[in-house]
XYZ file of C-alpha atoms in Angstrom:
629
model
C 7.236 -19.786 -2.596
C 8.915 -20.824 -5.701
C 12.578 -19.751 -5.840
C 14.436 -18.759 -9.038
C 16.250 -21.785 -10.395
C 19.837 -20.338 -9.608
C 18.774 -20.042 -5.965
C 17.593 -23.611 -5.726
C 20.925 -24.872 -7.415
C 23.120 -22.557 -5.337
C 21.718 -24.104 -2.224
C 21.886 -27.670 -3.399
C 25.509 -26.871 -4.683
C 25.960 -25.532 -1.139
C 24.835 -28.947 0.497
C 27.259 -31.071 -1.709
C 30.207 -28.863 -1.113
C 30.520 -27.313 -4.551
C 30.367 -23.593 -3.669
C 32.959 -20.821 -3.091
C 34.276 -19.924 0.394
C 31.123 -18.075 1.359
C 28.476 -18.405 4.104
C 24.790 -18.234 3.291
C 23.098 -15.875 5.840
C 20.207 -14.256 3.728
C 16.646 -14.629 4.879
C 14.311 -15.641 2.233
C 12.069 -12.790 1.679
C 8.332 -13.668 2.442
C 5.289 -12.092 0.805
C 3.774 -9.105 2.922
C 0.507 -10.855 3.583
C 2.016 -14.087 4.809
C -0.527 -16.668 5.826
C 0.119 -18.106 9.511
C -2.432 -20.921 9.122
C -4.567 -22.471 6.028
C -7.684 -20.893 5.209
C -10.835 -21.704 7.132
C -14.532 -22.291 5.724
C -16.089 -19.106 6.475
C -19.878 -18.735 6.940
C -20.881 -15.428 5.452
C -24.355 -15.622 6.844
C -25.818 -13.818 3.620
C -28.540 -16.433 3.957
C -29.454 -19.693 5.922
C -28.048 -22.023 3.087
C -25.548 -23.555 5.556
C -28.464 -25.163 7.541
C -30.518 -27.884 6.832
C -34.432 -26.907 6.998
C -34.272 -23.906 9.268
C -37.527 -22.875 11.076
C -39.072 -19.390 11.517
C -37.134 -18.792 14.876
C -33.838 -18.492 12.653
C -32.930 -15.470 10.419
C -30.309 -13.590 9.106
C -30.092 -10.047 10.129
C -27.678 -6.934 9.947
C -27.154 -5.851 13.550
C -28.474 -6.652 16.806
C -28.887 -4.807 20.106
C -29.378 -6.101 23.586
C -30.910 -3.953 26.378
C -28.646 -4.904 29.311
C -31.602 -4.145 31.776
C -34.164 -6.487 30.114
C -34.122 -10.245 30.212
C -34.190 -12.333 27.229
C -34.777 -9.483 24.688
C -32.718 -9.024 21.515
C -33.542 -6.202 18.989
C -32.625 -6.722 15.244
C -32.049 -4.635 12.018
C -32.414 -5.791 8.336
C -29.382 -6.814 6.578
C -27.066 -9.831 6.671
C -23.935 -10.988 8.519
C -25.602 -12.157 11.913
C -27.384 -15.183 12.492
C -30.299 -14.830 15.351
C -32.404 -17.089 17.346
C -35.814 -15.434 18.507
C -37.831 -18.308 19.746
C -41.595 -18.205 20.152
C -44.167 -20.560 21.198
C -44.939 -21.633 17.604
C -41.251 -21.775 16.543
C -38.692 -22.944 18.592
C -36.631 -25.541 16.752
C -32.939 -26.338 16.958
C -30.763 -25.522 13.965
C -28.607 -28.344 12.214
C -25.712 -27.598 9.565
C -26.226 -29.122 6.231
C -22.728 -30.488 6.376
C -21.575 -33.331 8.627
C -18.338 -33.459 10.637
C -16.062 -35.518 12.478
C -13.039 -33.843 13.907
C -13.425 -29.996 13.635
C -11.836 -26.839 14.722
C -14.641 -24.301 15.089
C -14.617 -20.475 15.819
C -17.484 -18.002 16.105
C -18.824 -15.136 18.122
C -21.849 -15.132 20.462
C -23.776 -12.206 21.896
C -26.119 -13.449 24.831
C -29.092 -11.308 26.153
C -29.473 -10.983 29.914
C -30.564 -14.101 31.282
C -30.503 -16.173 28.080
C -29.665 -19.669 27.693
C -28.457 -21.787 24.430
C -25.948 -24.461 23.552
C -23.824 -25.743 20.619
C -23.614 -29.518 20.169
C -21.024 -30.805 18.396
C -22.080 -33.774 16.281
C -25.419 -33.019 17.461
C -24.333 -34.936 20.818
C -21.825 -33.044 22.871
C -23.140 -29.694 24.297
C -20.835 -26.578 24.892
C -23.199 -24.454 27.109
C -23.944 -20.974 26.143
C -25.509 -18.997 28.975
C -25.359 -15.401 30.387
C -23.058 -16.275 33.352
C -21.863 -12.707 33.788
C -20.302 -11.747 37.180
C -20.787 -15.728 38.191
C -17.604 -16.176 40.709
C -17.548 -19.827 40.516
C -18.627 -21.341 37.017
C -20.429 -24.893 36.792
C -20.705 -27.102 33.791
C -24.082 -25.481 33.046
C -22.324 -22.084 32.769
C -20.936 -20.341 29.619
C -18.377 -22.434 27.960
C -18.873 -25.472 30.167
C -19.254 -28.957 28.812
C -22.803 -30.036 29.861
C -23.303 -33.124 31.951
C -24.278 -36.536 30.962
C -27.663 -37.621 32.424
C -28.907 -41.161 33.645
C -32.506 -41.491 34.996
C -31.849 -44.556 36.608
C -29.574 -42.923 39.102
C -30.622 -41.851 42.504
C -31.755 -38.288 42.851
C -28.676 -36.074 42.971
C -26.656 -38.220 41.085
C -28.547 -38.492 37.907
C -26.460 -35.714 36.361
C -22.454 -36.565 35.950
C -19.501 -36.007 33.991
C -20.305 -32.209 33.366
C -16.988 -30.101 33.071
C -16.923 -26.573 34.280
C -14.873 -24.183 32.651
C -11.438 -23.246 34.531
C -12.463 -19.701 35.064
C -15.399 -17.639 34.175
C -14.270 -15.738 31.173
C -17.744 -14.632 30.344
C -18.588 -10.978 29.202
C -21.576 -8.936 29.808
C -24.829 -9.381 28.148
C -24.792 -7.391 24.762
C -21.256 -7.948 24.093
C -19.683 -10.079 21.332
C -17.948 -13.051 22.993
C -15.372 -15.308 21.040
C -15.410 -19.125 21.530
C -12.845 -21.191 19.810
C -12.772 -25.223 20.234
C -10.983 -28.245 18.661
C -13.126 -31.216 18.873
C -12.182 -34.858 17.838
C -15.153 -37.408 16.987
C -15.082 -40.828 18.436
C -13.068 -43.562 16.725
C -14.608 -46.838 15.620
C -12.801 -50.076 14.475
C -13.979 -52.135 11.018
C -17.000 -53.528 12.903
C -18.203 -50.321 14.519
C -17.035 -50.876 17.949
C -15.917 -47.526 19.659
C -12.115 -47.585 20.155
C -11.923 -44.155 21.665
C -14.048 -41.633 23.339
C -14.781 -38.099 21.754
C -12.740 -35.408 23.100
C -12.222 -31.800 23.360
C -8.694 -30.942 22.570
C -9.353 -27.257 23.667
C -11.975 -24.743 24.299
C -11.073 -21.069 24.510
C -13.660 -18.366 25.679
C -12.541 -14.626 24.959
C -9.002 -15.641 24.863
C -8.894 -17.851 27.761
C -8.046 -21.484 27.769
C -11.249 -22.958 29.749
C -10.879 -26.680 28.722
C -7.943 -28.805 27.584
C -7.850 -32.587 26.730
C -11.342 -33.443 28.141
C -12.754 -36.931 27.004
C -16.491 -37.565 27.173
C -17.486 -41.250 27.709
C -20.830 -40.675 25.822
C -23.196 -37.887 24.706
C -24.202 -35.183 26.958
C -27.819 -34.446 28.181
C -30.264 -33.417 25.627
C -28.121 -35.328 22.780
C -30.073 -36.137 19.596
C -29.153 -39.760 20.146
C -27.180 -41.909 22.882
C -25.760 -43.671 19.644
C -22.344 -42.180 18.890
C -21.057 -41.914 15.412
C -18.200 -40.810 13.143
C -19.935 -38.050 11.215
C -22.970 -35.994 12.200
C -23.944 -32.084 11.814
C -23.620 -29.426 14.358
C -26.675 -28.511 16.264
C -27.629 -25.092 17.786
C -30.310 -25.085 20.539
C -33.123 -22.990 19.670
C -35.893 -23.690 22.325
C -34.410 -21.798 25.164
C -33.526 -18.263 24.660
C -32.771 -15.675 22.304
C -28.931 -15.690 20.827
C -26.994 -14.227 17.987
C -24.116 -15.562 15.970
C -21.448 -13.968 13.772
C -18.076 -14.791 12.012
C -18.583 -18.594 12.185
C -15.831 -20.347 10.510
C -14.451 -23.944 10.614
C -12.067 -26.458 9.479
C -13.041 -30.150 8.965
C -10.161 -32.697 9.655
C -9.640 -36.274 8.637
C -7.327 -38.631 10.659
C -4.284 -38.277 8.582
C -0.797 -36.772 8.754
C 2.390 -36.256 6.961
C 4.935 -38.921 7.717
C 8.581 -38.956 7.574
C 10.161 -41.772 5.479
C 13.737 -42.903 4.808
C 15.311 -40.336 6.854
C 19.242 -40.190 7.168
C 21.032 -37.760 9.423
C 24.654 -36.574 9.071
C 26.570 -34.630 11.829
C 29.361 -32.371 11.048
C 31.775 -30.319 13.384
C 30.903 -26.551 12.846
C 32.525 -23.461 13.937
C 31.005 -21.028 11.745
C 27.611 -18.846 12.313
C 25.338 -19.065 9.324
C 25.035 -21.896 7.038
C 28.401 -23.266 6.242
C 29.945 -24.799 3.442
C 29.705 -28.570 4.283
C 32.557 -29.661 2.043
C 34.839 -28.076 4.363
C 33.471 -29.365 7.789
C 34.463 -32.774 9.207
C 31.871 -35.546 9.067
C 31.726 -36.880 12.368
C 28.669 -39.641 11.770
C 25.896 -40.782 9.495
C 22.899 -42.920 10.395
C 19.250 -43.726 9.541
C 16.624 -42.385 11.890
C 12.895 -42.257 12.211
C 12.604 -38.730 13.500
C 14.180 -35.238 13.387
C 15.497 -33.498 16.497
C 18.558 -31.115 17.523
C 19.124 -33.678 20.402
C 20.851 -36.191 18.298
C 24.008 -33.708 18.235
C 27.082 -35.446 20.096
C 27.959 -32.065 21.791
C 26.097 -29.083 23.065
C 27.188 -26.807 20.387
C 29.790 -26.423 17.428
C 27.735 -29.117 15.434
C 25.667 -29.088 12.230
C 22.974 -31.848 11.354
C 21.755 -32.369 7.942
C 18.725 -34.229 7.570
C 17.508 -35.712 4.074
C 14.478 -38.100 3.574
C 11.015 -38.114 2.114
C 7.593 -36.756 3.381
C 4.726 -38.995 2.642
C 1.935 -36.572 1.504
C -1.560 -37.867 1.928
C -3.512 -35.938 -0.630
C -2.684 -33.151 -3.117
C -3.023 -29.442 -2.175
C -1.526 -26.746 -0.116
C 0.602 -27.548 2.816
C 1.769 -24.873 5.192
C 5.080 -25.390 7.220
C 6.015 -23.515 10.287
C 9.298 -23.547 12.051
C 10.471 -22.114 15.475
C 14.125 -21.836 16.009
C 16.186 -21.184 19.012
C 19.432 -19.395 18.261
C 20.699 -21.477 15.262
C 20.959 -21.242 11.496
C 18.539 -23.428 9.459
C 17.603 -23.852 6.049
C 14.445 -26.029 5.026
C 13.935 -27.337 1.521
C 10.887 -29.596 0.232
C 10.609 -30.805 -3.339
C 13.501 -28.434 -4.351
C 11.849 -25.385 -2.976
C 13.579 -23.522 -0.298
C 10.591 -22.834 2.060
C 12.721 -20.662 4.537
C 16.370 -20.029 5.790
C 16.779 -18.748 9.106
C 19.668 -16.729 10.787
C 18.028 -16.876 14.164
C 19.003 -15.024 17.359
C 15.666 -15.213 18.935
C 14.382 -17.723 21.181
C 11.780 -20.364 20.400
C 8.600 -18.498 19.436
C 9.551 -16.846 16.155
C 7.591 -18.347 13.317
C 9.368 -18.991 9.939
C 6.315 -19.925 7.787
C 5.840 -20.611 4.076
C 3.086 -22.563 2.007
C 3.871 -24.998 -0.935
C 1.217 -27.100 -3.122
C 2.402 -30.644 -3.047
C 0.844 -33.632 -5.015
C -0.032 -36.801 -2.997
C 2.923 -39.350 -2.778
C 6.284 -38.804 -1.532
C 8.537 -35.653 -1.994
C 12.275 -35.277 -0.864
C 13.190 -32.616 1.988
C 16.371 -31.531 3.439
C 16.700 -29.824 6.842
C 20.078 -28.150 7.744
C 20.426 -26.967 11.530
C 23.623 -25.335 12.331
C 24.309 -24.998 16.183
C 27.172 -22.676 16.448
C 25.746 -20.292 18.975
C 25.628 -20.615 22.779
C 24.714 -24.154 23.790
C 22.126 -23.218 26.557
C 19.620 -21.591 23.895
C 18.772 -24.694 21.828
C 16.060 -26.483 20.275
C 13.620 -26.246 17.142
C 10.176 -27.238 16.265
C 8.655 -27.865 12.820
C 5.114 -28.269 12.174
C 3.005 -28.840 9.044
C -0.725 -28.419 8.377
C -2.521 -29.495 4.844
C -5.992 -30.233 3.206
C -8.550 -31.551 5.737
C -5.393 -32.286 8.030
C -4.908 -30.377 11.579
C -1.505 -28.811 12.242
C 0.842 -31.446 13.681
C 4.801 -31.521 14.541
C 7.392 -33.255 12.498
C 9.817 -32.913 15.017
C 10.577 -35.376 17.723
C 9.608 -34.235 21.575
C 13.274 -34.001 22.155
C 13.758 -31.183 19.885
C 11.391 -28.961 21.759
C 13.860 -28.185 24.286
C 12.171 -26.587 27.189
C 13.446 -28.366 30.101
C 10.841 -28.935 33.035
C 8.555 -26.129 33.470
C 8.759 -24.641 36.709
C 5.457 -24.415 38.762
C 3.730 -21.150 38.071
C 4.498 -18.221 40.450
C 1.056 -16.216 40.977
C 0.284 -12.900 42.793
C -2.965 -13.459 44.760
C -5.204 -10.560 46.010
C -5.488 -9.757 49.514
C -8.013 -7.684 51.687
C -6.379 -4.638 49.934
C -5.261 -3.731 46.609
C -1.840 -5.412 45.412
C 0.461 -3.543 43.245
C 3.205 -5.154 40.842
C 5.826 -3.168 38.857
C 7.058 -5.160 36.145
C 7.650 -5.444 32.230
C 4.316 -5.922 30.292
C 3.791 -6.911 26.487
C 1.066 -4.335 25.089
C 0.100 -4.389 21.490
C 3.435 -6.243 20.662
C 5.318 -3.710 22.548
C 7.370 -4.390 25.864
C 6.521 -1.471 28.247
C 9.037 -0.969 31.083
C 7.285 1.407 33.366
C 4.039 -0.688 33.676
C 2.185 -1.423 36.994
C -0.502 -3.942 37.429
C -3.106 -3.567 40.212
C -5.332 -6.454 41.527
C -8.150 -5.748 43.882
C -10.238 -7.730 46.400
C -13.089 -7.255 43.914
C -11.231 -9.319 41.309
C -11.210 -6.495 38.993
C -7.549 -5.707 37.601
C -6.098 -3.387 35.648
C -2.530 -2.216 34.160
C -1.525 1.540 33.974
C 1.486 2.818 32.029
C 3.422 5.024 34.522
C 5.459 6.883 31.665
C 2.596 8.010 29.855
C -0.272 8.175 32.444
C -2.368 5.585 30.107
C -4.804 2.954 31.237
C -3.523 -0.346 29.346
C -5.754 -3.017 30.225
C -8.467 -4.349 32.526
C -9.499 -8.021 33.196
C -11.458 -9.909 35.844
C -10.676 -12.982 37.873
C -7.264 -14.045 38.927
C -4.542 -11.138 39.171
C -0.838 -11.992 37.883
C 1.412 -14.776 36.490
C 4.897 -13.645 37.600
C 6.849 -16.914 36.489
C 8.737 -15.079 33.855
C 9.751 -12.259 36.080
C 10.834 -14.356 39.136
C 11.854 -17.720 37.924
C 15.700 -18.445 37.753
C 16.952 -15.289 35.904
C 13.560 -14.005 35.101
C 14.283 -14.841 31.396
C 11.685 -12.458 29.698
C 10.991 -10.371 32.810
C 7.096 -10.133 31.987
C 4.144 -10.287 34.115
C 1.072 -11.855 32.452
C -2.536 -11.172 33.466
C -4.631 -14.087 34.469
C -7.898 -13.499 32.684
C -9.794 -12.253 29.681
C -8.105 -9.085 28.852
C -9.585 -5.769 27.318
C -6.768 -3.839 25.677
C -6.994 -0.154 25.304
C -5.207 2.140 22.919
C -1.660 2.473 24.704
C -1.031 5.879 23.372
C -0.891 9.016 25.589
C -4.277 9.649 27.432
C -4.050 13.139 27.336
C -2.866 15.576 24.657
C -2.967 19.228 23.351
C -4.305 19.287 19.999
C -4.082 22.316 17.366
C -7.563 21.322 16.212
C -10.296 18.789 16.613
C -9.141 17.003 13.548
C -5.534 16.863 14.516
C -3.751 13.473 14.491
C -3.424 12.030 18.120
C 0.433 11.625 19.085
C 1.705 7.972 19.338
C 3.976 8.754 22.111
C 5.509 11.450 24.265
C 8.968 11.250 22.698
C 8.634 14.867 21.765
C 6.471 16.133 24.572
C 8.564 18.213 26.765
C 5.464 19.204 28.705
C 4.647 15.834 30.124
C 6.225 15.016 33.923
C 5.223 11.962 35.932
C 4.562 12.709 39.524
C 4.295 9.241 40.972
C 1.433 7.756 42.833
C 0.211 7.714 46.537
C -2.318 4.908 48.028
C -5.749 5.476 49.683
C -6.733 3.801 52.898
C -7.944 0.658 50.828
C -4.452 0.461 49.235
C -5.764 1.752 45.936
C -3.231 3.797 43.960
C -4.065 7.458 42.949
C -1.625 8.257 39.942
C -0.382 11.950 39.321
C 1.243 13.663 36.405
C 1.639 16.960 35.046
C 0.944 18.062 31.237
C 1.230 21.484 29.639
C 1.035 23.033 33.189
C -2.049 20.984 34.142
C -1.785 18.616 37.112
C -3.958 15.324 36.423
C -4.986 12.754 39.048
C -6.089 9.236 37.817
C -7.896 6.903 40.331
C -9.863 3.566 39.502
C -12.928 1.992 41.764
C -13.793 -1.336 40.874
C -17.183 -2.669 41.076
C -18.015 -5.233 43.885
C -21.161 -6.403 41.781
C -20.278 -6.350 38.240
C -17.281 -6.572 36.057
C -16.981 -2.881 35.916
C -14.418 -0.275 36.879
C -14.881 3.444 37.144
C -12.008 5.487 35.894
C -11.988 9.203 37.836
C -9.627 11.957 36.223
C -9.347 15.363 38.156
C -7.306 18.413 36.624
C -5.986 21.501 38.111
C -4.995 23.969 35.485
C -6.505 26.030 32.664
C -5.001 24.345 29.638
C -7.518 23.298 26.906
C -6.608 19.579 26.555
C -8.184 16.349 25.266
C -8.628 12.960 26.693
C -8.496 9.955 24.386
C -10.778 7.471 25.946
C -10.059 4.659 23.515
C -10.163 3.693 19.704
C -11.482 0.663 17.805
C -12.607 -0.960 14.508
C -15.957 0.763 15.447
C -17.610 2.834 18.046
C -21.386 3.162 18.256
C -23.357 5.240 20.700
C -26.380 2.962 22.004
C -29.833 3.824 22.891
C -29.154 3.928 26.694
C -26.251 6.551 26.141
C -23.525 4.036 26.474
C -20.815 3.414 23.893
C -19.990 -0.013 22.137
C -16.407 -0.071 21.901
C -14.382 -1.559 19.265
C -17.273 -3.250 17.751
C -18.781 -4.365 20.973
C -15.599 -5.679 22.651
C -16.706 -3.767 25.741
C -19.255 -0.872 27.066
C -18.146 2.645 27.965
C -20.479 4.888 30.169
C -19.855 8.598 30.709
C -21.005 9.998 33.905
C -22.456 13.478 34.673
C -23.563 15.675 31.663
C -20.568 15.259 29.448
C -22.358 13.945 26.388
C -21.853 17.358 24.363
C -18.170 16.970 25.026
C -17.639 13.658 23.545
C -16.635 13.224 20.078
C -16.568 10.136 17.867
C -14.133 10.721 14.838
C -12.315 8.623 12.351
C -8.567 8.592 12.274
C -6.324 6.536 9.955
C -9.296 4.046 9.141
C -10.224 3.523 13.261
C -12.681 5.275 15.324
C -11.636 7.335 18.205
C -13.580 8.444 21.112
C -12.409 11.827 22.456
C -13.310 14.160 25.074
C -12.690 17.853 25.398
C -11.104 18.859 28.437
C -11.668 22.740 29.243
C -12.325 25.160 32.297
C -15.677 23.639 32.610
C -14.472 20.204 32.763
C -12.413 19.662 35.700
C -13.447 16.057 36.933
C -14.259 13.197 34.692
C -15.680 9.860 35.596
C -16.621 7.012 33.131
C -17.352 3.306 33.512
C -15.640 0.613 31.637
C -18.208 -2.677 31.539
C -17.019 -6.014 30.003
C-alpha cells in the first residue's frame, strides 16, 4: 500500500528525531479484502488443457453423485468444474499435468466412491494414496492420505514393501463427500554433476483440516513410480487404472529454491518509557551494532527498550511480495523502500497478523523496523514473514524472536468405557463460547454442545480433547481443542418461534426472555440428556454415536403445544439427494431424517446461505436425524 508523501516524510522525520512532541499510535488502514497469502494458480476445470494427452477415462463434468451403498460407482452430469476418472477396460490410463514441478504447494478436493482406490504422484514418483478408508480405526500407508511404501522385489517375502508412512490419524470422510487435501512437497536436490544431495520430502500433508504428515523424507520413489530415477522437475501424475474418483478446486504454487535475504543490517537500542512509537530524538541511545538477523531478544532488558533495525532486503526477482508480522504486546512500524507496510499498537498476543503487499524490483531495497517494548515483559516476541513470486513463505526473524518458551507436553483427555464430559471455553466461528460442553464417547464419536443456547456446535471422530490451554500453568487461553477433523454447525439457537416461514432466523437469544436452560442428566452409559424450556415448551436433546460408522443420531423430544421451528444447519448449498438424505454445505457432511418428516423439512435461502428448517407442531413431538461424515 503506497502512503501519501506526507505520511512517509512524517514517519522518516519521526525516526530522525525532527518531529513535534507527539506519539504515533495510529494503525495504517488496510483494504477491506486484504490478502493473507499470494494467489495460487487455479485450475478452473473448464476443459482438460491443464493435462497432457488425456485418455477417454478422464472428463470434465458439472456435478458428481456417489451412492454410498454401491461400490466403485459414480454418476456425473454435464457441465464443468469437476475432473472425473471413470476407468474402463479400454481406457484406464493415468493423467499427467502439462507442467512440471519441483517444490510445490498443492491443494485440491477429492470425492471417493465406496471402495474406490487412486493416488496422486508428486513428480510422477512419490505417491499420496487416495482410498475409501472411511471408518478404519488404525490407518496404514495404503490408506487415505498415506505416503505409499517403496518396493524391492529382491527382498524376502514380507519385507519387499518398506518406508511407507501411515497418516497420524484417520481423518477420512464418508464416500460421496468432498474431502480436502493440502500438501507442501520439496523435490530432491542435486549438485552441479547431477548427484543427489538431499532427498525429496513432504513438509506437510493435511487431510480435512488435520495435519497427518510433517517433515517426511523419502529416500527414493514409492511403488508404482514412473521411474526409479529421481529428477529436479517432473509432472504431477494422477492414477487412472484403479477406481473412479473426482477432483475439484485444484490450485497450486510452484516454488524455486530462493529467499529474501537480510543485508547490511544495523540495530540501535534506546531506552523507552512510553507506549506507542516514541520520538527517538528524546530517547537515550544505549548501543549500536551490526547484525545479521533481527530479533526482539537483543534488548539488554526485559522491557522499557526500543530497537530500530535498518538495512537492506535482497530481492531475488521482481514482483509482488507479501509481508506478515505477528507482534506480542509491543508497538511496531515496518517500512520497506519508503512504504510503511504497517504500524502496530499491539495489545494482543502472538497470532494476530499484520499483513501488506508491495511490488518490488529485483535487487536491494532499504528497510526499517521499529520495535518498542514498553509493556509488560513476560508477553514478548515478534515474527516477520515474507513470500514472493515462486517463493515459499519464510521467516525474516531469528528463532530467538519468536518467544514461546519450551512448549509443554500436551494434556489430553482420553475416552473411557463410558462417555466423558468436559466443560470449558471453546472457539466456534471465531467466537469464544463460555458455556460449552464437549462429550467423548467409547465409539470415538465426539461432539460439543452449547448449554447457553441448546445448540449442537460440532462433531468429530477419533481422539477427544486437547486441554493444554485450559490446564497448563494459568490456563492462558482457557480453550479446549478437539482432536480430529471437525464438522462445524451454525452455532445459532437451534429452536426459534418464527412469525412466518420467511422470517429471519435469530442470531442469538439476547432478547429471548422465553428461553431457560434446565441443565442435563446422565443415562446409564454416562451419555448426557440436555434439557431447556423455550416458549413454554420443554425440550430434551440426546445424542447416540454409531459403533460402526462415523455417524451420530440426534434425538429431540418436546412437551408443549407451541408451534416452533428447528434449524438443522445452514451452508453454502444444501441439496436433497436421490436416497432422501441431504448433502449439507456443499457435500461437507450428510444429514438423514428419520421417520416420515420429509414433508415438514424446508430448504430456504437466507442472506445468501441455504438453511434447512424443520417445522415443529402438535404432530411433531419427537425428531430424530443422523449426521454422517
